[in-house]
XYZ file of C-alpha atoms in Angstrom:
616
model
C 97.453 111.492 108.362
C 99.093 111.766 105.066
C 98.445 109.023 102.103
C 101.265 106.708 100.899
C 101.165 105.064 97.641
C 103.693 102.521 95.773
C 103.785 99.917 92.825
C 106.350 97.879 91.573
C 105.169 95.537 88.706
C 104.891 95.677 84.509
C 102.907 98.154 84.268
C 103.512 102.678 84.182
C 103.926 102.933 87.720
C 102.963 106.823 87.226
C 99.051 106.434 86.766
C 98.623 104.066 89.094
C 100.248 106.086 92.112
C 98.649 109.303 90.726
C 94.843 107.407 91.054
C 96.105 105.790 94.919
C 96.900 109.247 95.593
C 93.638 110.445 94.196
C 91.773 107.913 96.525
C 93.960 108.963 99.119
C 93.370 112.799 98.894
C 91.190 112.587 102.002
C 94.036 111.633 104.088
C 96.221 115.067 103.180
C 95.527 117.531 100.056
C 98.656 120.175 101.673
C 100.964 119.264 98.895
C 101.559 115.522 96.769
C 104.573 114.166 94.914
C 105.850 111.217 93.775
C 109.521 109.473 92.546
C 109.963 106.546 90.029
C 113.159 105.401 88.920
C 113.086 105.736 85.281
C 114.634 103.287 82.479
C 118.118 105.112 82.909
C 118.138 104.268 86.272
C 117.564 108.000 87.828
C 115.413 109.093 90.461
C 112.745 111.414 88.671
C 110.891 113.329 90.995
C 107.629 115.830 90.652
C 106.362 117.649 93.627
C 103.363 120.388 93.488
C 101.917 122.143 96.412
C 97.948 122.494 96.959
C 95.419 119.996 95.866
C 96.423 116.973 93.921
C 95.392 118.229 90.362
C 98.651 120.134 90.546
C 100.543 117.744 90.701
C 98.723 116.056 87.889
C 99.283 118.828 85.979
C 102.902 119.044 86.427
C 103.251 115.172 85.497
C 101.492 115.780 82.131
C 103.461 118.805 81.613
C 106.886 117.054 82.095
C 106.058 113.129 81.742
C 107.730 110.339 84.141
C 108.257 106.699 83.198
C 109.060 103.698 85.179
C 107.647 100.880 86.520
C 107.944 101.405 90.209
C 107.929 104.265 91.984
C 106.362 106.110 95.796
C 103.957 108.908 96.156
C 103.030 111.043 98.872
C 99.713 113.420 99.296
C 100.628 115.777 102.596
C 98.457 116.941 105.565
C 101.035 119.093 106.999
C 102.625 118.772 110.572
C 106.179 119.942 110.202
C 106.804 122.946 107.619
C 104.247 124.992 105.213
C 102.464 123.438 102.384
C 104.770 124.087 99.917
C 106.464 122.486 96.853
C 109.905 121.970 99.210
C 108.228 120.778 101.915
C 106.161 118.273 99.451
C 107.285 114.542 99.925
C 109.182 112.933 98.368
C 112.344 113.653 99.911
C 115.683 112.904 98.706
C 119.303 112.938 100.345
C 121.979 115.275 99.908
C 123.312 112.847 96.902
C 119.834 112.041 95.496
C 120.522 108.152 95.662
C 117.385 107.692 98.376
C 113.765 108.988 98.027
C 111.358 108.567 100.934
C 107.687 109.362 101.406
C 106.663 109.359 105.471
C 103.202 109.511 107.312
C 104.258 110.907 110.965
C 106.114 112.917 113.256
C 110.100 112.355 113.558
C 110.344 114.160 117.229
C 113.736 113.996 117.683
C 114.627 115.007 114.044
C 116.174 118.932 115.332
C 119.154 116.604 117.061
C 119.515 114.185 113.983
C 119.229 117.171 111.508
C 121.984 119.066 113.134
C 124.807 115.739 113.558
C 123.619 115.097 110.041
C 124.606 118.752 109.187
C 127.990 118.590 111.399
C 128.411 115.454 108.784
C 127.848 117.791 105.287
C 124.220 116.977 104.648
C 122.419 119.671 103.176
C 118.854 120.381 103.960
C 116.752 121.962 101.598
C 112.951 121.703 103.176
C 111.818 122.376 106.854
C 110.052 119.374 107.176
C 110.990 116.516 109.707
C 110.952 113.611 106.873
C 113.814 114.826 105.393
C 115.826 113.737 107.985
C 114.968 110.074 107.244
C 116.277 110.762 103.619
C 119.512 111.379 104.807
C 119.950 108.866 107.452
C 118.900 106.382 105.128
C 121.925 107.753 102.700
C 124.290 108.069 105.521
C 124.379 104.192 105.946
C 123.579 102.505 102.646
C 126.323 100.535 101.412
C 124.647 98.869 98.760
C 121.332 96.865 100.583
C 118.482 99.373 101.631
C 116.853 97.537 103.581
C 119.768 97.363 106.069
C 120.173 101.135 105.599
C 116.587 101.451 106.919
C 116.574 99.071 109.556
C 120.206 101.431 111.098
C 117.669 104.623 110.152
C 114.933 103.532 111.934
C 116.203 102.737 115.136
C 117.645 106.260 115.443
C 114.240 108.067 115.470
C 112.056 108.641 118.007
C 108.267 109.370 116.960
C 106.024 107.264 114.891
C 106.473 106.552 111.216
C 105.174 104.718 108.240
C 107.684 104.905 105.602
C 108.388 103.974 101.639
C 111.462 104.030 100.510
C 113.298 103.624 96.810
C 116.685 103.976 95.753
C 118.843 104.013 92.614
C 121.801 102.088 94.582
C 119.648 99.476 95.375
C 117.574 99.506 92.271
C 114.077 97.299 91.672
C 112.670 96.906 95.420
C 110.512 99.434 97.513
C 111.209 98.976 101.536
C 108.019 100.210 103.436
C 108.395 100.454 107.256
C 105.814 100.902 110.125
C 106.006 102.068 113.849
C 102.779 103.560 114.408
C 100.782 104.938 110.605
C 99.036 102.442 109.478
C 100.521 100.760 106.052
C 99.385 97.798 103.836
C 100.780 96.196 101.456
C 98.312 94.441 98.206
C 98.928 91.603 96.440
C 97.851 91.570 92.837
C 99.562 89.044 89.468
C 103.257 90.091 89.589
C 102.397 92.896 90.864
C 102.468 94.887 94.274
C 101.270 97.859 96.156
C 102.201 99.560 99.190
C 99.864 102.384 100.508
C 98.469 104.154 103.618
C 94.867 102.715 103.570
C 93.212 99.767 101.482
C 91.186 102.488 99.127
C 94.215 103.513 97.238
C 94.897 100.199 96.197
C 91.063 98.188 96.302
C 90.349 98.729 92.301
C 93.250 96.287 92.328
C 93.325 93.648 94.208
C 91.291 92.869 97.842
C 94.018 90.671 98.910
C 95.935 92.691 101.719
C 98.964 92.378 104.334
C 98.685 94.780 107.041
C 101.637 95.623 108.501
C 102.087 95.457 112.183
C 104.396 97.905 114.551
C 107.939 97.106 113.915
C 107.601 95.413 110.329
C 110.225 96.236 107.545
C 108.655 94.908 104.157
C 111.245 94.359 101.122
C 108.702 94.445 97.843
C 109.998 93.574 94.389
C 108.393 91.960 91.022
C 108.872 88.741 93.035
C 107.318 89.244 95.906
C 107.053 90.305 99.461
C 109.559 89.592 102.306
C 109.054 90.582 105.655
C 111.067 90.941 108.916
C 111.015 92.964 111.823
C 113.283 95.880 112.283
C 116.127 93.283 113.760
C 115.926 92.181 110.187
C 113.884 88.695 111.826
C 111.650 87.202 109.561
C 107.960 87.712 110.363
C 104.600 85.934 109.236
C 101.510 88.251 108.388
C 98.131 86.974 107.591
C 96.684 87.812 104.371
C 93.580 89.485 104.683
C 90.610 89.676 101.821
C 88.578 92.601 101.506
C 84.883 92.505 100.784
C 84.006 95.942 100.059
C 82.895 96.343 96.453
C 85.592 99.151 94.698
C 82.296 100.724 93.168
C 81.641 101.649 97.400
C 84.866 104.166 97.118
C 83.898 105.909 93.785
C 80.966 109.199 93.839
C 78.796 106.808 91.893
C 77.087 109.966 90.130
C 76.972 112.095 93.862
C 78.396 115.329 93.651
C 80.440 114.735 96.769
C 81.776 111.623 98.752
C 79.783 112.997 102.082
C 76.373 113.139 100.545
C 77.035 109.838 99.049
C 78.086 108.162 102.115
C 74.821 110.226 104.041
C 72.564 108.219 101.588
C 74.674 105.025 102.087
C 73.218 104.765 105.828
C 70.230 102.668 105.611
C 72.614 100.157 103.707
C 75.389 100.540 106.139
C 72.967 99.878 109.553
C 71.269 96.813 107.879
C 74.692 95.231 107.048
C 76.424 96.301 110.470
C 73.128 94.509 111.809
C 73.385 91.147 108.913
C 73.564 88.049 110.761
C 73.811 89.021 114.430
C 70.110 89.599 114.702
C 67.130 87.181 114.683
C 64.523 88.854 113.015
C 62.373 86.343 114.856
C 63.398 86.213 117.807
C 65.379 89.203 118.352
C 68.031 87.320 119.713
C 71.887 88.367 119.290
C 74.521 86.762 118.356
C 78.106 88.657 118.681
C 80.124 85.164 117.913
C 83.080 87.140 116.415
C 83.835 88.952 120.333
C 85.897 86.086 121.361
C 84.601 86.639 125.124
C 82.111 83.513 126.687
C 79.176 84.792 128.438
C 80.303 84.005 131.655
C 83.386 86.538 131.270
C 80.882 89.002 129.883
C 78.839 87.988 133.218
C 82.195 89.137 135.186
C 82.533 92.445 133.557
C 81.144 94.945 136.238
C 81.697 97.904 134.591
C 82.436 98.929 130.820
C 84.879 101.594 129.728
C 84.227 103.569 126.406
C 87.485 104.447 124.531
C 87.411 107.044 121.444
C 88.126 110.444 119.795
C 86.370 112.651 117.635
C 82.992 111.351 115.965
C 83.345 108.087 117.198
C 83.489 109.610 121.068
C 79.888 110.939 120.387
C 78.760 107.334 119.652
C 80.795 105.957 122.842
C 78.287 108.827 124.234
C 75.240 107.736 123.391
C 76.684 103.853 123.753
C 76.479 104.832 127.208
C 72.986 105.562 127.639
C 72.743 102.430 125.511
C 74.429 100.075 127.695
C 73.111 101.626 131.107
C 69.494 101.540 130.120
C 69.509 97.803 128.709
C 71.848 95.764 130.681
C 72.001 98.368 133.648
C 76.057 98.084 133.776
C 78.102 101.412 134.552
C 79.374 103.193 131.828
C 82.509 105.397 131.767
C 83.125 107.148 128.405
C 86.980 108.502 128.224
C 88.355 110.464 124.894
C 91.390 108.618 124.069
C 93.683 111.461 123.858
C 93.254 111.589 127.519
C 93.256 108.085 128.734
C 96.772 107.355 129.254
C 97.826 110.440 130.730
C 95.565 110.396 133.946
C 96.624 106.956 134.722
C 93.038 105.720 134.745
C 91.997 102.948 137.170
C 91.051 99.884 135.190
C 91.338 95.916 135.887
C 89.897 92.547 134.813
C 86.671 93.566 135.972
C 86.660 96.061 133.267
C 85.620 96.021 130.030
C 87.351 99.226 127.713
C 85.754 98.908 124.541
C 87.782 101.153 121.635
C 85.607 103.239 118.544
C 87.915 103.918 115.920
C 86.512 103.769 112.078
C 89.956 103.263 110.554
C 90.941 101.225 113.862
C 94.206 103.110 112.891
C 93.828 106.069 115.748
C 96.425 107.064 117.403
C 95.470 108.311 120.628
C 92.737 105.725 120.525
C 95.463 103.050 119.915
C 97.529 104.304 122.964
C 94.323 104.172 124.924
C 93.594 100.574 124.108
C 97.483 99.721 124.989
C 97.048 101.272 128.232
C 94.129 99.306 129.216
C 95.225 96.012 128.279
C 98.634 97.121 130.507
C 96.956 96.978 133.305
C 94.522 93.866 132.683
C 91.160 95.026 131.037
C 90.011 92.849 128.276
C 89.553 95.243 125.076
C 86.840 94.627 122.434
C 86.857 96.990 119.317
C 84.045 98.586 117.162
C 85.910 99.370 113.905
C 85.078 99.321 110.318
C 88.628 98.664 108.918
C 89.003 94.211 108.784
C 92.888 93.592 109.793
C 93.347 97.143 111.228
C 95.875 97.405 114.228
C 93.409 98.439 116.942
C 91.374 94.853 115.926
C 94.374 92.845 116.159
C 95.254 94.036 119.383
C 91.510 93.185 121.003
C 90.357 90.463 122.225
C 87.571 90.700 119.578
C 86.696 93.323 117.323
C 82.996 94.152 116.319
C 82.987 95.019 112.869
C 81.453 97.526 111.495
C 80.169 97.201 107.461
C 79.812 100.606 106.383
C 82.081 100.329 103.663
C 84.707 102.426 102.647
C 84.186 106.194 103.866
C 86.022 108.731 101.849
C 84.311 112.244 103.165
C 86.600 113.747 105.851
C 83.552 114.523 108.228
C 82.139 111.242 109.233
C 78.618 110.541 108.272
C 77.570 106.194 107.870
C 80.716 105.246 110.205
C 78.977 107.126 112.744
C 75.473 105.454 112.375
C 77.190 102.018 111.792
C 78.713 102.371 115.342
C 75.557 103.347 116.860
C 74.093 100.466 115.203
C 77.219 98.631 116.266
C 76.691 99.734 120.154
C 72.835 99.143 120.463
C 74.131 95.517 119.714
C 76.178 95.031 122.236
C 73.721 96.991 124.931
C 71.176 94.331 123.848
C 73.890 91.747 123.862
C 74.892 92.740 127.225
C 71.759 92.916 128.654
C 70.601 89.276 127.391
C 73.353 87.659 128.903
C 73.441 89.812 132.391
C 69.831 90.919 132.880
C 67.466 88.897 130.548
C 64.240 91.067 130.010
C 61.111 90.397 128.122
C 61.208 93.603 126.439
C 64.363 92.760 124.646
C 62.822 91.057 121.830
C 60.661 94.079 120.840
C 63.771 96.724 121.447
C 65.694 94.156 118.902
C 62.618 94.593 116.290
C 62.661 97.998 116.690
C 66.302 97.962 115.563
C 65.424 96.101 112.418
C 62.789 98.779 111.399
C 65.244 101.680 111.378
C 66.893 101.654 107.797
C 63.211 101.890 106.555
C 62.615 104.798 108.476
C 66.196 106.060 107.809
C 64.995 106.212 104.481
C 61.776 107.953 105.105
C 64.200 111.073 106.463
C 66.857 110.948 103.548
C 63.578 111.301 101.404
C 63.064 115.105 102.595
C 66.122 116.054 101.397
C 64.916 119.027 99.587
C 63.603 120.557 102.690
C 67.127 120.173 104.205
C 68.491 122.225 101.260
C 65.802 124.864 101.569
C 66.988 125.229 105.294
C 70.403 125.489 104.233
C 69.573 128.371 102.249
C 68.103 130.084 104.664
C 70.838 129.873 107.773
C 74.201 129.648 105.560
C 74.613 133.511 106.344
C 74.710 132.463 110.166
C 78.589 132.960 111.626
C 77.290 130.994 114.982
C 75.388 127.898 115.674
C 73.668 126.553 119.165
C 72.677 122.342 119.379
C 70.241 121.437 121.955
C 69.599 118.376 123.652
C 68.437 115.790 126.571
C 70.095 112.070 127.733
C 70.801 110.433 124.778
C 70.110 112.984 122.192
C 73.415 115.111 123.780
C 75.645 113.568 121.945
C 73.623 114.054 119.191
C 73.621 117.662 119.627
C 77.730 117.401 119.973
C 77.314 115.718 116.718
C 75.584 118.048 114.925
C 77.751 120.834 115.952
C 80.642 119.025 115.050
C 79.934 118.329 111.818
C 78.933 121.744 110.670
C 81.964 123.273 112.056
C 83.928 120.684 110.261
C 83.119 121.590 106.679
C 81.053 124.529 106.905
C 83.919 126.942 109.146
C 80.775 128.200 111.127
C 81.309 127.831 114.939
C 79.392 125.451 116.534
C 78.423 124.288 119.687
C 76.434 121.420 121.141
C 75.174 121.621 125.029
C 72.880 119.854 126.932
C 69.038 121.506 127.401
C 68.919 121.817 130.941
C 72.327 123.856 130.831
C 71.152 126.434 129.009
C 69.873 128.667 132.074
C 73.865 128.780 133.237
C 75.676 130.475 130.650
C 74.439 130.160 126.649
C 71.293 131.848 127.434
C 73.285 134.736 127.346
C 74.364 134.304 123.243
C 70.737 134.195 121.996
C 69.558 136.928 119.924
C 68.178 137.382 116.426
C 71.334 136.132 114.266
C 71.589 132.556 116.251
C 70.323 129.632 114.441
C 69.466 127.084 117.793
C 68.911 123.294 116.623
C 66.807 121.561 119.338
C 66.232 118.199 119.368
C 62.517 117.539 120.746
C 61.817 113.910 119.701
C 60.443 111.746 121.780
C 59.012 107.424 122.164
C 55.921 107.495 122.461
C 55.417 104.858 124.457
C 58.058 105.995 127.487
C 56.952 108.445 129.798
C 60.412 109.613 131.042
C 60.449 110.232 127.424
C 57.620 112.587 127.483
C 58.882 114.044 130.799
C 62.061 114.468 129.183
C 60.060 116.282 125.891
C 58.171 118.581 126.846
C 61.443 120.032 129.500
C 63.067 120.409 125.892
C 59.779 122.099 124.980
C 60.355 124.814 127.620
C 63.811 125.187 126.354
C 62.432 126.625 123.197
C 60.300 128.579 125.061
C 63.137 130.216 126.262
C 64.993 130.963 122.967
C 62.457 132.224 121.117
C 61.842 134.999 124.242
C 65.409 135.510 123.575
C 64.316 136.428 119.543
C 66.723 133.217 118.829
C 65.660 131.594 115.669
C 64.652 127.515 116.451
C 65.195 124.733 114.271
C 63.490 122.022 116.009
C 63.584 118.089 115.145
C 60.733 116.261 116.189
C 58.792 112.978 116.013
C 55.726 112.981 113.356
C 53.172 112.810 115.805
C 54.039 116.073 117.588
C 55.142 117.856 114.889
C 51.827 120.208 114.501
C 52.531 120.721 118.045
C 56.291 121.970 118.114
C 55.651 123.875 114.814
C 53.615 126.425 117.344
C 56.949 127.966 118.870
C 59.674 126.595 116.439
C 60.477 129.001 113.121
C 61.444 125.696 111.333
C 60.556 121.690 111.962
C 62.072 118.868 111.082
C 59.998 115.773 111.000
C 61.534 111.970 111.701
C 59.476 108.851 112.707
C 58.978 107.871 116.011
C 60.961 105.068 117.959
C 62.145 104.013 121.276
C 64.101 106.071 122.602
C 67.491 104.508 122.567
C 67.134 104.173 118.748
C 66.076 107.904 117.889
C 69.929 109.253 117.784
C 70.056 107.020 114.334
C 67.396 108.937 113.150
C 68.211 112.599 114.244
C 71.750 112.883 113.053
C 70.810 111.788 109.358
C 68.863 115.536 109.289
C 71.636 117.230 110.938
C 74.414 115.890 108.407
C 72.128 116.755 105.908
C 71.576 120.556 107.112
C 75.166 120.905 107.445
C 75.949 119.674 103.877
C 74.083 122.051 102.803
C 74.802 124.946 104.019
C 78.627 124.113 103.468
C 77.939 123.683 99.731
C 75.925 127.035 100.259
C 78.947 128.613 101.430
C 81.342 127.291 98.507
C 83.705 125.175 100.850
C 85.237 121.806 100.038
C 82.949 119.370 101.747
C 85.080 116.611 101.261
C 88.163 117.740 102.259
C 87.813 120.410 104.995
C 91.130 122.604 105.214
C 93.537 121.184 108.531
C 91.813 118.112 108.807
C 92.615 114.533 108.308
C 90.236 111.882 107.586
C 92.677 109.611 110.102
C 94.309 110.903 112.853
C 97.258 108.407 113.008
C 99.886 110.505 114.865
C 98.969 112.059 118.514
């Protein structure tokens, strides 16, 4: 969860870590550092705790020079977020620096034989032990000193390393944390996630578990930790660098919100006739007969990306009438779930660098189900581990709280529900469901256009300390979406639950003060839809007996209708009904934007959250 930076080449290496770091911020804003050895040949090291301007201010205050150097940005696991605890971290004779995304679990038992050996500590984080270990056996080559380190720590790791014994080389190591290394003109990068490095070069090497990489002016060499030479593809990013700047937005989140019609109709870019509505998923890797085989699907995810495996459900079980299991992936593995051949475990992840999610997808494929991934990260570990990945093409996403990832998956899963469907249970209704799909960044953009109304609404509930989200079937996870995201960056709790619950137990928090968001949209042209609408109807009946306030989000056509017992409406075109969660979530995100810049909190960087989760 923390953000890695390196350079070795020609150029000041200081900048250039301090802007991957800046790029980097939303993986860890705790505390940032960085070490560069300088012309003398010294280890120069500056370390600030808090946001990442401090330590920009205490580099212009007392300079640093050299061409290659590390930096760190910390989201804190082991130790407070402060300047000792900051990475870098050197050994007990400063010849070793080492930055570290991870957990070292066994690091009590190495800390204490290291300090039975005369190392002295001086932080109370974990990485320091790596410092040390690294010193304890370098005899001149680092890279063998890291390899002996390494195989003496359990946990996971992703690891850059410099040293003044071993001058003009960085040695970055992975077992677990995603790491890449970019390859510019006698140049070289090493960092924790390809935005730190994209304004650049796009040409990338992502590490894989088990890789030690040995980066100089020259070049890259890589081996595993056996010190075995390994082969990794080089990969070439397509997203613009322009896609990870504000590009005049006041934050990354409401940037990325208005990026959403863009990011569906390129998730959707060449896998859907627009004539024919036929799909083509080509880059799966799985025939249609094994598809035909599958007889039931497994949904694998955490966080944001479990609300889409959610409403990928409904998706998938409506369509091409397959069972549906939907598992967070923090839980998989540990309840020794019963999957085979005959299963299909499909894995979310937007940085397809998830931990749990990763573990999840290991587990599976252990005992014999085929994995696919929906990802939006191209040579990502939980995509090379599939047996096809389905990309996602939302483009970089910077804000912490997840906003055109999320709508790029949904777009992401309606494509393979269709895809299912017209390979297992070919329907004449497809075609039209596919159109429908087509029409939704138009209509995306009808919502985003009513963004002043969102802001208006803002400034009316911000005062609220509680928040309830309604909804039916597929609009659920909606509601869990909703709630999610306003507790993520406004600090106001939130809760999502399903309509028809609400008679068996959160009846009983409505009264004047809570806010209740109800999603009452509806197709018009299903009537389970309308049976389904006006139950939700009812359940607004029942707050606003209760003196709860409503915020209701409904389909233009019944919008003079809901505005009858609702304080406040939202208004979103109509669609089918599978469709409508793309549409209802932009309003939500929106709302909850709002209300957190309302409150003065840091919308793109939420305090104790990560925009990766890449240790368990």
């Amino acid at each position: 969860m923390c953000g890695i930076v390196g350079y070795i080449g020609k150029r000041s290496a200081a900048p250039i870590i301090l802007d991957g770091l800046k790029r980097l911020e939303y993986r860890g804003y705790d505390s940032a550092g960085l070490a560069l050895l300088n012309e003398a040949g010294q280890l120069v090291v500056r370390r600030a705790s808090g946001k990442l301007r401090n330590l920009e201010e205490a580099v212009r205050d007392n300079p640093v020079s050299g061409t290659y150097g590390i930096g760190h940005t910390r989201w804190a696991t082991h130790g407070r977020p402060t300047e000792e605890n900051a990475h870098p971290h050197c050994g007990s004779r400063n010849d070793v620096v080492v930055v570290h995304n991870g957990i070292v679990e066994n690091y009590l038992p190495l800390k204490q034989q290291l300090e039975a050996e005369g190392h002295k500590f001086v932080s109370e984080t974990d990485t320091e032990v790596i410092a040390h270990l690294i010193e304890k056996y370098l005899n001149g080559n680092l890279e063998d000193a890291v390899r002996k380190a390494v195989r003496e720590l359990t946990g996971v790791f992703a690891l850059g390393i410099i040293s003044k014994t071993d001058p003009g080389k960085i040695v970055g190591a992975r077992s677990g944390p995603p790491a890449v290394i970019g390859l510019g003109e006698d140049e070289y990068f090493l960092a924790s996630d390809v935005p730190a490095v994209l304004s650049h070069t796009r040409d990338m090497i992502f590490l894989d578990d088990g890789d030690l990489a040995v980066i100089t002016e020259g070049g890259v060499r890589l081996t595993d930790f056996e010190g075995k030479p390994v082969k990794r593809q080089v990969s070439r990013i397509l997203w613009d660098p322009i896609m990870a700047e504000k590009g005049g937005y006041k934050h990354f989140m409401l940037k990325e919100i208005f990026e959403q019609p863009r990011a569906v109709r390129d998730t959707m870019l060449g896998r859907l006739s627009q004539e024919s509505g036929h799909v083509f998923l080509d880059e799966v890797n799985l025939t249609e007969d094994e598809f035909r085989r599958f007889d039931s699907v497994r949904l694998v995810a955490c966080g944001t990306s479990w609300h889409a495996a959610l409403a990928g459900k409904f998706m998938i079980e409506k369509l091409a009438r397959i069972p549906v299991e939907v598992d967070y992936g923090s839980e998989f593995r540990y309840r020794d779930p019963i999957v085979d051949e005959k299963v299909l475990t499909v894995v979310i992840s937007q940085s397809g660098e998830t931990a749990d999610t990763l573990a999840a997808q290991r587990e599976a494929k252990q005992k014999g189900s085929k994995t696919l991934a929906i990802c939006n990260v191209v040579g990502s570990m939980i995509t090379r581990e599939a047996v096809g990945a389905l990309m996602t093409h939302a483009g970089p996403e910077i804000g912490v709280a997840s906003t055109k990832a999320f709508t790029a998956q949904l777009t992401a899963m309606f494509l393979l529900a269709l895809y299912l469907a017209q390979v297992r249970k070919p329907d004449d209704a497809l075609p039209a469901i596919a159109q429908e799909l087509l029409r939704i960044p138009g209509k995306m953009e009808t919502v985003l256009s009513s963004d002043a109304y969102y802001e208006e609404l803002g400034r009316t509930l911000f005062r609220a300390t509680d928040f309830l989200f309604l909804g039916r079937g597929i609009h659920y996870p909606i509601a869990l979406e909703g709630a999610l995201k306003l507790k993520e960056i406004s600090y106001i709790h939130a809760e999502g639950y399903p309509a028809g619950e609400m008679k068996h137990g959160p009846n009983a928090l409505i009264d004047e003060h809570l806010p209740v968001v109800v999603l009452v949209t509806r197709d018009p042209d299903s009537e389970a839809s309308f049976l389904r609408y006006e139950k939700t109807l009812s359940n607004i009946q029942e707050v606003k007996a209760r003196a709860g306030i409503v915020v209701a989000v409904a389909c233009e056509p019944d919008v003079a209708e809901v505005r009858k017992v609702a304080d406040h409406v939202i208004s979103i075109p109509a669609t089918n009904e599978l469709l409508l969660p793309l549409l209802e979530i932009v309003p939500l995100q929106l709302l909850a934007y709002h209300i957190a810049v309302r409150r003065g909190c840091d919308v793109d960087q939420p305090r104790n959250l990560a925009k990766s989760v890449t240790v368990e």
